[in-house]
XYZ file of C-alpha atoms in Angstrom:
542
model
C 0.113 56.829 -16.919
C -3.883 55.576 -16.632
C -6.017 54.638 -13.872
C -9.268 52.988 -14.284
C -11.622 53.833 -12.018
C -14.960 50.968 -11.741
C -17.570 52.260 -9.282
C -16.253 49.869 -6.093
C -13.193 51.646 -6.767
C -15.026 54.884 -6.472
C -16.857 54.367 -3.399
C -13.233 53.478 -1.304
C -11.012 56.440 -2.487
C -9.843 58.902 0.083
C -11.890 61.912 0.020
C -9.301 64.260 -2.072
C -9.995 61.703 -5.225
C -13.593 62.167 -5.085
C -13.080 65.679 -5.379
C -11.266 65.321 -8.444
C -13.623 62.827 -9.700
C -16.397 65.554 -8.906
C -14.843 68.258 -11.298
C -14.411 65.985 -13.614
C -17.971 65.269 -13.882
C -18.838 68.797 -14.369
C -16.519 69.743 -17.054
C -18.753 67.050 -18.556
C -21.887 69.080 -18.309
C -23.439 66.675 -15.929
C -26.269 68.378 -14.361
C -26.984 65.922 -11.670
C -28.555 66.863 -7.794
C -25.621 65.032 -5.995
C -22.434 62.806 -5.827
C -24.358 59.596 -5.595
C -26.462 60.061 -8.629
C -23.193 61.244 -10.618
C -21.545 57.434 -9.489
C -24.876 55.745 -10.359
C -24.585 56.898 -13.830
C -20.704 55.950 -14.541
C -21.654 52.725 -13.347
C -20.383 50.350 -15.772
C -18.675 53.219 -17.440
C -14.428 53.788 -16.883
C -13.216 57.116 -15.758
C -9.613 58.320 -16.776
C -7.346 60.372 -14.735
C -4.458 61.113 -14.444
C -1.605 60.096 -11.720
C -0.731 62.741 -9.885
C 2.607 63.233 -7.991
C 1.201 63.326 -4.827
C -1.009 60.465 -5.374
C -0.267 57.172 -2.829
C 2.120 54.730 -4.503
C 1.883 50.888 -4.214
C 4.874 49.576 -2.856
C 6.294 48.264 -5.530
C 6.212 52.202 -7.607
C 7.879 53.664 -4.321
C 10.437 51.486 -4.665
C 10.812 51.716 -8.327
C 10.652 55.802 -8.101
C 12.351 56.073 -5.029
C 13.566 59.706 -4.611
C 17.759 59.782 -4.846
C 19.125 62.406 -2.067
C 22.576 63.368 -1.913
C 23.294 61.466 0.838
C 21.408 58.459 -0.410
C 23.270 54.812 0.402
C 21.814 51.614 -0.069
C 20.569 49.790 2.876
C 21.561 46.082 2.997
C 18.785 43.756 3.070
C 17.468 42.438 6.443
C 17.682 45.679 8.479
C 14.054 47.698 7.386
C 11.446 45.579 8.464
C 8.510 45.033 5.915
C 5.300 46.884 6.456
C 3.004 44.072 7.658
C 4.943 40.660 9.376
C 3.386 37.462 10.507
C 3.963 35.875 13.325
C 2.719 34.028 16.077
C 1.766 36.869 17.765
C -0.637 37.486 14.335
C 0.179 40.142 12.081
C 2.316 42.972 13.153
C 1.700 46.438 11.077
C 4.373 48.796 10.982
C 4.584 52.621 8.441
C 8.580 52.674 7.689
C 9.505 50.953 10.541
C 7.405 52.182 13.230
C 4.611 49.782 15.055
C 0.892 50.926 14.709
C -1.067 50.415 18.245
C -2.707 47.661 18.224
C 1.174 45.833 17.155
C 2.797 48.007 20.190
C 0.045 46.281 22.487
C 1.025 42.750 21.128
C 4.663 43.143 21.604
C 4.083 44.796 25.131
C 2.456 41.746 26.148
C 4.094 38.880 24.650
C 7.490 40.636 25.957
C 6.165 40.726 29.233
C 4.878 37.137 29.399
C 8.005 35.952 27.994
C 9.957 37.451 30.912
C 7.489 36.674 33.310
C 8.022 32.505 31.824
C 11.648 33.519 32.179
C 11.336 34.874 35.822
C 9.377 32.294 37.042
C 12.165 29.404 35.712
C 15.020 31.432 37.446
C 13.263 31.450 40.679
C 12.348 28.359 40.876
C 15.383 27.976 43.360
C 13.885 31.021 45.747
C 10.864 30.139 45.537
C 11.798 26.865 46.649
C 13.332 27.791 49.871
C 10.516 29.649 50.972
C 8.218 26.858 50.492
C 10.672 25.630 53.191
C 10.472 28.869 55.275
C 7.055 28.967 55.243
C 6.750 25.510 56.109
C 9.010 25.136 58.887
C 8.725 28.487 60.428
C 5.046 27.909 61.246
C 6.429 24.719 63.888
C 8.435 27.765 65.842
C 10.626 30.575 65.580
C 13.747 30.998 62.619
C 17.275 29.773 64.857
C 15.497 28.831 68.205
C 13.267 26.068 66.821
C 14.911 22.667 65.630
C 12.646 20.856 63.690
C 13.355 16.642 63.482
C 12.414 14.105 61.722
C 13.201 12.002 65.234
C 11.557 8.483 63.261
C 12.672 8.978 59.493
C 10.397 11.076 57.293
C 7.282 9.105 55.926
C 4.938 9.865 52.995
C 2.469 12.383 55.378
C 4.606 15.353 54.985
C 4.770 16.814 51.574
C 8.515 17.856 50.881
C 10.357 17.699 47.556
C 11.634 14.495 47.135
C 12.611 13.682 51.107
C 13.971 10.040 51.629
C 12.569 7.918 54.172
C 15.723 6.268 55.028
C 17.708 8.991 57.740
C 16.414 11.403 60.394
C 16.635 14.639 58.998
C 16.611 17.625 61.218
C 15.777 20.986 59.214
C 16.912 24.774 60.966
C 15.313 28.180 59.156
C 18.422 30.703 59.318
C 17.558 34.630 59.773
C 20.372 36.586 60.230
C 18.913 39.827 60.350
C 20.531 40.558 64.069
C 23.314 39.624 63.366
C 26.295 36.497 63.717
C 24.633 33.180 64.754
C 26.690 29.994 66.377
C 25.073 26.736 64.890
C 26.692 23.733 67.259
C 26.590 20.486 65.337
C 26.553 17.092 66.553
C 29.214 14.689 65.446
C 28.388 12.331 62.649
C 26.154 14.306 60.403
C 26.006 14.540 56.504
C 24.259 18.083 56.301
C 24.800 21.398 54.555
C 23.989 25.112 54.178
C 22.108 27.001 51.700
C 21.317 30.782 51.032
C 17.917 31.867 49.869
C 18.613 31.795 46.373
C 19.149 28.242 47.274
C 23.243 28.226 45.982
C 25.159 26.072 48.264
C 27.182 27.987 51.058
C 28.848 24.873 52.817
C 28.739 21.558 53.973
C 29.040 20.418 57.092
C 29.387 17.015 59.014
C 30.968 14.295 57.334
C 32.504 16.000 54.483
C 32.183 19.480 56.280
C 34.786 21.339 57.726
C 34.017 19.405 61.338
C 34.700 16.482 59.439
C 32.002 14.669 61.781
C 33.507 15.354 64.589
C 30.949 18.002 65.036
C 31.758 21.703 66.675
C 30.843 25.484 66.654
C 30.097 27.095 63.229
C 29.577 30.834 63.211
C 27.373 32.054 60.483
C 28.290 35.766 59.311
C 25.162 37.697 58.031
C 25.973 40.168 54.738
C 28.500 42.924 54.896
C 29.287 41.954 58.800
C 31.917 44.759 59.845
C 32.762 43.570 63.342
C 35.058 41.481 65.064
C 35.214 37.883 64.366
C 36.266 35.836 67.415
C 38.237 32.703 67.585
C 37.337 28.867 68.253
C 34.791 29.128 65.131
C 34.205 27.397 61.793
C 33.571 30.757 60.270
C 30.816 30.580 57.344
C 30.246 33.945 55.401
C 26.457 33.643 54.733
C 25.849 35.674 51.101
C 21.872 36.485 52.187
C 20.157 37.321 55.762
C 17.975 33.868 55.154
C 19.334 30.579 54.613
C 18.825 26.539 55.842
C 20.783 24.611 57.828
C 19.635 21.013 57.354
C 21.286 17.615 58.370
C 20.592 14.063 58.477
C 21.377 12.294 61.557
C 22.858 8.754 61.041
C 21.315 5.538 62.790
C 23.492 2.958 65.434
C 23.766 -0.284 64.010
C 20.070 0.430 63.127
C 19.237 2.150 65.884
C 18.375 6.381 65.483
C 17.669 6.902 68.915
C 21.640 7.356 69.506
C 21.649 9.948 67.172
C 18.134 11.723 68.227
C 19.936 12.039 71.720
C 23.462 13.302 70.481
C 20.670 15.843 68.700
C 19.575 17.246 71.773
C 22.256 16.834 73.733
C 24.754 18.580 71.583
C 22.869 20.947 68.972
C 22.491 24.681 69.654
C 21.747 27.515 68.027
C 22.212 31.307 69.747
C 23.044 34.402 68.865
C 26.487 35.174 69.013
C 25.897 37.834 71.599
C 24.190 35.562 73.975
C 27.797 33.200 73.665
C 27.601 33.432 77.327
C 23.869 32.888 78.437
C 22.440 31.376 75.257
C 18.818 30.944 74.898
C 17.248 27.364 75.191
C 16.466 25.902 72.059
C 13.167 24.117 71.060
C 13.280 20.498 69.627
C 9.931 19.467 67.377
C 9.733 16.173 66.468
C 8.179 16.433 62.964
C 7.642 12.722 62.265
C 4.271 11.697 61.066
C 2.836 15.047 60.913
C 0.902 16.407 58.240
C 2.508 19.479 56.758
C 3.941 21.003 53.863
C 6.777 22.914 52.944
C 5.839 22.983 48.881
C 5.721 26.054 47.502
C 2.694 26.802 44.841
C 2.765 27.475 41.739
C 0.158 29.748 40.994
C -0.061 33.110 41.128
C 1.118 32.938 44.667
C 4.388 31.999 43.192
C 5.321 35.563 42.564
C 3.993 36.936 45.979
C 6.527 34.194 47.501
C 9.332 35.505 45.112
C 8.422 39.402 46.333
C 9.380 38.233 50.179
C 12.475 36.787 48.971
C 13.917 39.930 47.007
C 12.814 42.480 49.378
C 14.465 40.271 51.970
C 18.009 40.183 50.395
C 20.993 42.436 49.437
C 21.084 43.300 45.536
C 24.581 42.357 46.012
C 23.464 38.807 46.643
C 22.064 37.903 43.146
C 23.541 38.819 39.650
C 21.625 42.358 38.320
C 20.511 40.384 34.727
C 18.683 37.619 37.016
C 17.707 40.577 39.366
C 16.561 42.669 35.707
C 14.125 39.989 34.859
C 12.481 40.337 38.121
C 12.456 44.001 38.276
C 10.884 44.019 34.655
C 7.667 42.379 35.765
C 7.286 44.401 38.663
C 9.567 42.460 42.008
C 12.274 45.172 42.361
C 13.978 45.730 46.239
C 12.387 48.678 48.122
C 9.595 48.782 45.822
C 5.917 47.619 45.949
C 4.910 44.778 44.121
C 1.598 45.868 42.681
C 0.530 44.586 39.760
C -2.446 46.223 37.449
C -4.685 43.972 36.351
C -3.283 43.738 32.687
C -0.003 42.411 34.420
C -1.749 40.339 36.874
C -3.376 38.297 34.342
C -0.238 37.803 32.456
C 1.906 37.089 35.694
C -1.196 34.587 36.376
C -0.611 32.575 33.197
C 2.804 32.760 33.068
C 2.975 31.263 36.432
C 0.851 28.292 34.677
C 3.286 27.858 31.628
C 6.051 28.055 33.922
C 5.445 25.556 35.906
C 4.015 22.966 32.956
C 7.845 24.268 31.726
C 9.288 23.224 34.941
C 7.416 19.787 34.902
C 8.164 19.089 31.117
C 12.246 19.440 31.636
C 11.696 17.385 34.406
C 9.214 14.691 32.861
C 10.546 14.361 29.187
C 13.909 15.590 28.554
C 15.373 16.280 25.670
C 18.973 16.518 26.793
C 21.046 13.672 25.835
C 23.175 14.145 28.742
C 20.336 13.842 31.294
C 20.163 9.933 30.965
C 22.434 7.826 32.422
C 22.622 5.265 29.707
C 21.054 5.980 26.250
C 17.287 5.787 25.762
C 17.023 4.668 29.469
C 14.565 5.932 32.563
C 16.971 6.704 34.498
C 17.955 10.623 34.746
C 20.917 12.246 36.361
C 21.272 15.640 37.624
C 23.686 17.872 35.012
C 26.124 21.198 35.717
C 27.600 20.220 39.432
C 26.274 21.707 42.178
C 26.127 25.044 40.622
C 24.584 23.845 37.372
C 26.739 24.985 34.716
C 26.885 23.481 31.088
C 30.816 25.000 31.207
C 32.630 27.166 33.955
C 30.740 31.057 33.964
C 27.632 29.078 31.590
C 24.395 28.432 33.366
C 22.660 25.072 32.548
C 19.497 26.589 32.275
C 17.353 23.781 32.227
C 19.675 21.608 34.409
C 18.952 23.919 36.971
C 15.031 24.186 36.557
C 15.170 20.224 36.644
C 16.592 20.151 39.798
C 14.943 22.893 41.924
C 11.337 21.891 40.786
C 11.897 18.109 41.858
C 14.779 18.234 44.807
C 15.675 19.875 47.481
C 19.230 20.483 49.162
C 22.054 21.822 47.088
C 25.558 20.080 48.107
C 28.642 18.719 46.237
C 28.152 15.769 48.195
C 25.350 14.794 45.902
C 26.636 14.901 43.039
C 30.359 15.129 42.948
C 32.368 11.962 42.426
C 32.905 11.143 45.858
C 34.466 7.167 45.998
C 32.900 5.749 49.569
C 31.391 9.192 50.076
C 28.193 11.167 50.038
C 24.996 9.979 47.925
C 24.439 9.441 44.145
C 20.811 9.516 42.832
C 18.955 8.458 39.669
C 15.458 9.262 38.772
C 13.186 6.624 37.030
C 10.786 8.663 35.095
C 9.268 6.072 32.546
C 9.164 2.836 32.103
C 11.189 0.242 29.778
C 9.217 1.399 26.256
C 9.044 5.350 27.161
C 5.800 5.288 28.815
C 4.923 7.373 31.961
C 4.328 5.492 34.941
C 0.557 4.400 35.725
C -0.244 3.219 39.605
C -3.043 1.356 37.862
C 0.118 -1.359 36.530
C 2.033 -3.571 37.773
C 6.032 -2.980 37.414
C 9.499 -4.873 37.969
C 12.631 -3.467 38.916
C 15.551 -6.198 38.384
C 18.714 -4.774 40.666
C 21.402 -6.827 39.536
C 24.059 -8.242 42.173
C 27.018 -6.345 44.100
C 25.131 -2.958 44.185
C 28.180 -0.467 44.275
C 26.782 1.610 47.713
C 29.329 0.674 50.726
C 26.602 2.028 53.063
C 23.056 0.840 51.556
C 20.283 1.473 48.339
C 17.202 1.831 48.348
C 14.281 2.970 45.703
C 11.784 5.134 47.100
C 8.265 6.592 44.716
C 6.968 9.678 44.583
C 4.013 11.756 43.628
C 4.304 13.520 39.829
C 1.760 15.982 41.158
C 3.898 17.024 44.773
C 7.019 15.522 44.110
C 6.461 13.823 47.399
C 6.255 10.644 48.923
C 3.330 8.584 47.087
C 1.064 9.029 49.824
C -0.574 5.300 49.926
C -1.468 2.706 52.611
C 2.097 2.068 52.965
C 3.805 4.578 56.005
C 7.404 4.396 54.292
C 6.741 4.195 50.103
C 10.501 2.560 50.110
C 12.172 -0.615 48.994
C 15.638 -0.776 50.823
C 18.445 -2.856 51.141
C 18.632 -1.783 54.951
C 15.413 -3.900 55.508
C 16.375 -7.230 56.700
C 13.703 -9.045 55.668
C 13.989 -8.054 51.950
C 13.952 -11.001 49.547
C 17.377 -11.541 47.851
C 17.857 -14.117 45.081
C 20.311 -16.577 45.049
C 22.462 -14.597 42.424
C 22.286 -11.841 44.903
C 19.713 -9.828 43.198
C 16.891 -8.394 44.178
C 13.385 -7.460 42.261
C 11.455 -4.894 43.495
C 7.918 -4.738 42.292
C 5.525 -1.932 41.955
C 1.606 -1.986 41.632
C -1.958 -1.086 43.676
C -1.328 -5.149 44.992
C 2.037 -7.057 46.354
C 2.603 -10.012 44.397
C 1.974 -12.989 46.145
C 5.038 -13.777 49.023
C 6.453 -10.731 47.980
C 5.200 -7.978 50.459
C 8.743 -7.030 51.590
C 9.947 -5.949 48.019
C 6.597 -4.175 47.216
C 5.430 -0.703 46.731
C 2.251 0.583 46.686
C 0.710 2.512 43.972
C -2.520 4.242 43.372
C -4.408 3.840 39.880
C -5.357 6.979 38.743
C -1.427 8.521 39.911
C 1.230 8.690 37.979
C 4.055 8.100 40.218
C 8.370 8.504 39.488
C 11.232 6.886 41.879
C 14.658 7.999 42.719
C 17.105 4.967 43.222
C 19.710 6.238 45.959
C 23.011 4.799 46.629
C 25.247 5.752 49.706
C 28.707 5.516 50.166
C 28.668 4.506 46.214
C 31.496 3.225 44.782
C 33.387 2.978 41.703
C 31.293 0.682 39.615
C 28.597 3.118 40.046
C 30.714 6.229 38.448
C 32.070 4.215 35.632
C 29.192 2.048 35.006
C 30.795 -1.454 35.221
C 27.495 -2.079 36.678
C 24.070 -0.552 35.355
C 20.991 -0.123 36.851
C 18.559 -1.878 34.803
C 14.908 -1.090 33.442
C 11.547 -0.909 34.920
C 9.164 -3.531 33.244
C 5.911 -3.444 32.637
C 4.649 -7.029 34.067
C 1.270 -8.701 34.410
């Protein structure tokens, strides 16, 4: 077998061939000073050698001469991996199998980020609680501090998704020394949640006090010691959790239920059962404060509190693995190099335009109420699960980056009982919601809620009230001056002006800010579940 050699070919052969080449040229009797003079003078020329055995082989020869061993088998196809792959990482180089450096770095990183995209989706939920802790702790104290929202929430305070229409009162847990007693007031619709943000219990209403109200005892982790009688016991799975309720008004009145509040409601120590410590009531209402967490790189110092916080024991080890991989492991720093800071840095920014395009523009059929429609649902129960022991991945990042609260009560199919919720996310023809347009909402007659509706917007940016000129962004079928048409229905209009006459059924927007609503029903009933009646469209109108 021949190999011609042109002088290109010449200059890029490995050294050992230009030896050759060399005494090749002198059993040719060419008398020439050096090497370079030798290849000016075969220019043009062809040089014949011979292939020897230990000269490289394309590809295609090594495969055509492969060497037979004894214990030679052939390898099905799809298992070696070719020596050069593209992907859209670039092109990854590997000799037999094994990665060169630059493809090790590639892979190092785009594994990491990946996990790090990964990581920041499943804590989405922790992350989300301590937005609340940090938030509410900095009014007072975890247990002895009571925040309330004494005259309904309005649009100053940024919190996921908050309705304007109850009195909330919101209690940071820490269970760190041990069993606390949480007394309740009667007629509350409230539950508990651990700092992973997985519902623990409900109480009031559809709680074990069954609104009657009474002493719950909340057992911290692994709690060894006696357990005393006259308790609603509640086995707490972390050391951090919320206790939040929403206090119900009196034939329209919440000042009833603000004084029930701090009449009845106290939170101690189980050790101090006796003697227990005064509690301190903040009113909340029309303060400016947030309880948001971001979404930056801060994200992952927020996540670091909340897993050196916990027991292992409290969180499945593969959710646990991901955070470990990119550095948030319990009883170990969190101290990123730079190469990982950068990566946890964008990842944090991917994750969270993730987060908002689940939310935003779904592509789960199952997330719309009715087909092709605005109106989304939340999907998997309260545990958000596609199937019993299946996670509903993005189920679940839907609803921790937009709500807050995790309860059966919201979602389950609760006749009379409990809320339901649907979230208007575009308009009629697909389109994202503009505050610079003016909008129609037509609810038809006989809304199925035995208590009341009402439609309330929010910010795409905070998930928050739409902060506007209007206190309470909220159209409501509690307000008794709402306009209601002679078939019973009522149209609720968005827009930066109120049509004329039609202040009452108006809600601001801003142009420039794209805005989303949730409709809310309470006490819904059957029509609702089986969709006898529907929720119509929002219209673009001029």
């Amino acid at each position: 077998m021949l190999k011609y050699l042109q002088l290109a070919d010449i200059q890029t052969l490995p050294a050992s061939q230009n030896i050759k080449i060399n005494k090749q040229l002198k059993t040719m009797d060419l008398r020439l000073k050096s090497k370079q003079i030798a290849i000016a003078l075969v220019s043009g020329l062809t040089i014949m050698t011979s292939c020897q055995q230990n000269e490289p082989k394309t590809q295609v020869e090594q495969k055509q001469e492969k060497v037979q061993l004894g214990m030679t088998t052939t390898v099905p196809e799809g298992i070696a991996i070719p020596n050069e792959v593209e992907t859209r990482l670039g092109t990854l180089h590997f000799r037999d199998g094994f990665p060169d450096k630059p493809t090790v770095e590639k892979l190092y990183d785009n594994l990491d980020f990946q996990r790090a995209v990964q990581s920041y989706l499943l804590a989405l939920p922790a992350v989300n609680m301590m937005g609340l802790r940090e938030g509410l702790t900095k009014l007072g104290p975890a247990n002895f501090t009571i925040p309330t929202f004494e005259t309904m929430m309005d649009s100053r305070s940024l919190f996921l998704t908050a309705n304007a229409n109850t009195a909330y009162t919101w209690i940071w847990i820490d269970l760190h020394d041990g069993p606390l007693v949480a007394e309740v007031p009667p007629m509350t619709l409230g539950m508990i949640d651990d700092f992973w943000f997985r519902y623990v219990t409900d109480i009031g209403i559809v709680g074990p006090d069954k609104g009657k109200g009474g002493k719950y005892l909340l057992m911290p982790p692994g709690y060894k010691g006696e357990i005393p009688v006259g308790y609603m016991v509640v086995n707490v799975p972390t050391y951090e959790s919320i206790l939040v309720w929403r206090n119900f008004p009196v034939n329209g009145d919440i000042a009833p239920a603000i004084d029930n509040l701090k009449k009845m409601t106290k939170i101690y120590p189980l050790n101090q059962a006796k003697n227990p410590s005064a509690n301190t009531f903040v009113n909340v209402s029309e303060k400016d404060f947030s309880t948001i967490a971001p979404a930056d790189y801060t994200f992952w110092e927020y996540l670091n509190v909340v897993v050196q916080n916990e027991p292992v024991e409290s969180l499945d080890p593969v959710t646990l693995g991901f955070f470990a991989s990119i550095g948030i492991e319990k009883g170990k720093p969190f101290a990123p190099d730079e190469r990982m800071k950068k990566i946890l840095t964008e990842a944090a920014f991917v994750g969270d335009a993730t987060a908002r395009t689940l939310t935003y523009q779904s592509r789960i059929p199952e997330a719309f109420y009715y087909p092709n429609s605005t109106w989304r649902q939340w999907l998997g129960g309260y545990k958000f699960e596609s199937q019993p022991g299946v996670q509903y991945l993005d189920a679940s990042a839907f609803f921790y980056f937009y709500a807050t609260g995790v309860t059966p009560a919201m979602e389950a199919k609760m006749v009379g009982q409990g809320s339901q919720y649907a979230v208007g996310i575009v308009d009629s023809k697909g389109n994202p919601l503009d505050g610079g347009k003016n909008y129609r909402l037509h609810v038809l007659p006989n809304v199925p809620a035995k208590d009341f509706w009402s439609v309330i917007l929010y910010d795409n940016q905070t998930r928050s009230m739409l902060q506007t000129d209007q206190k309470f962004p909220m159209v409501t079928s509690q307000n008794k001056d709402l306009i209601i048409n002679e078939d019973g229905s009522v149209d609720v209009y968005f827009g930066p002006k109120a049509p004329a006459g039609k202040e009452n059924n108006w809600i601001q927007t801003v142009p420039g800010k794209g805005w989303n609503t949730l409709f809310r029903l309470y006490g819904p009933l059957e029509p609702w579940f089986d969709k006898t009646w529907k929720l119509s469209e929002i219209e673009e109108i001029n």
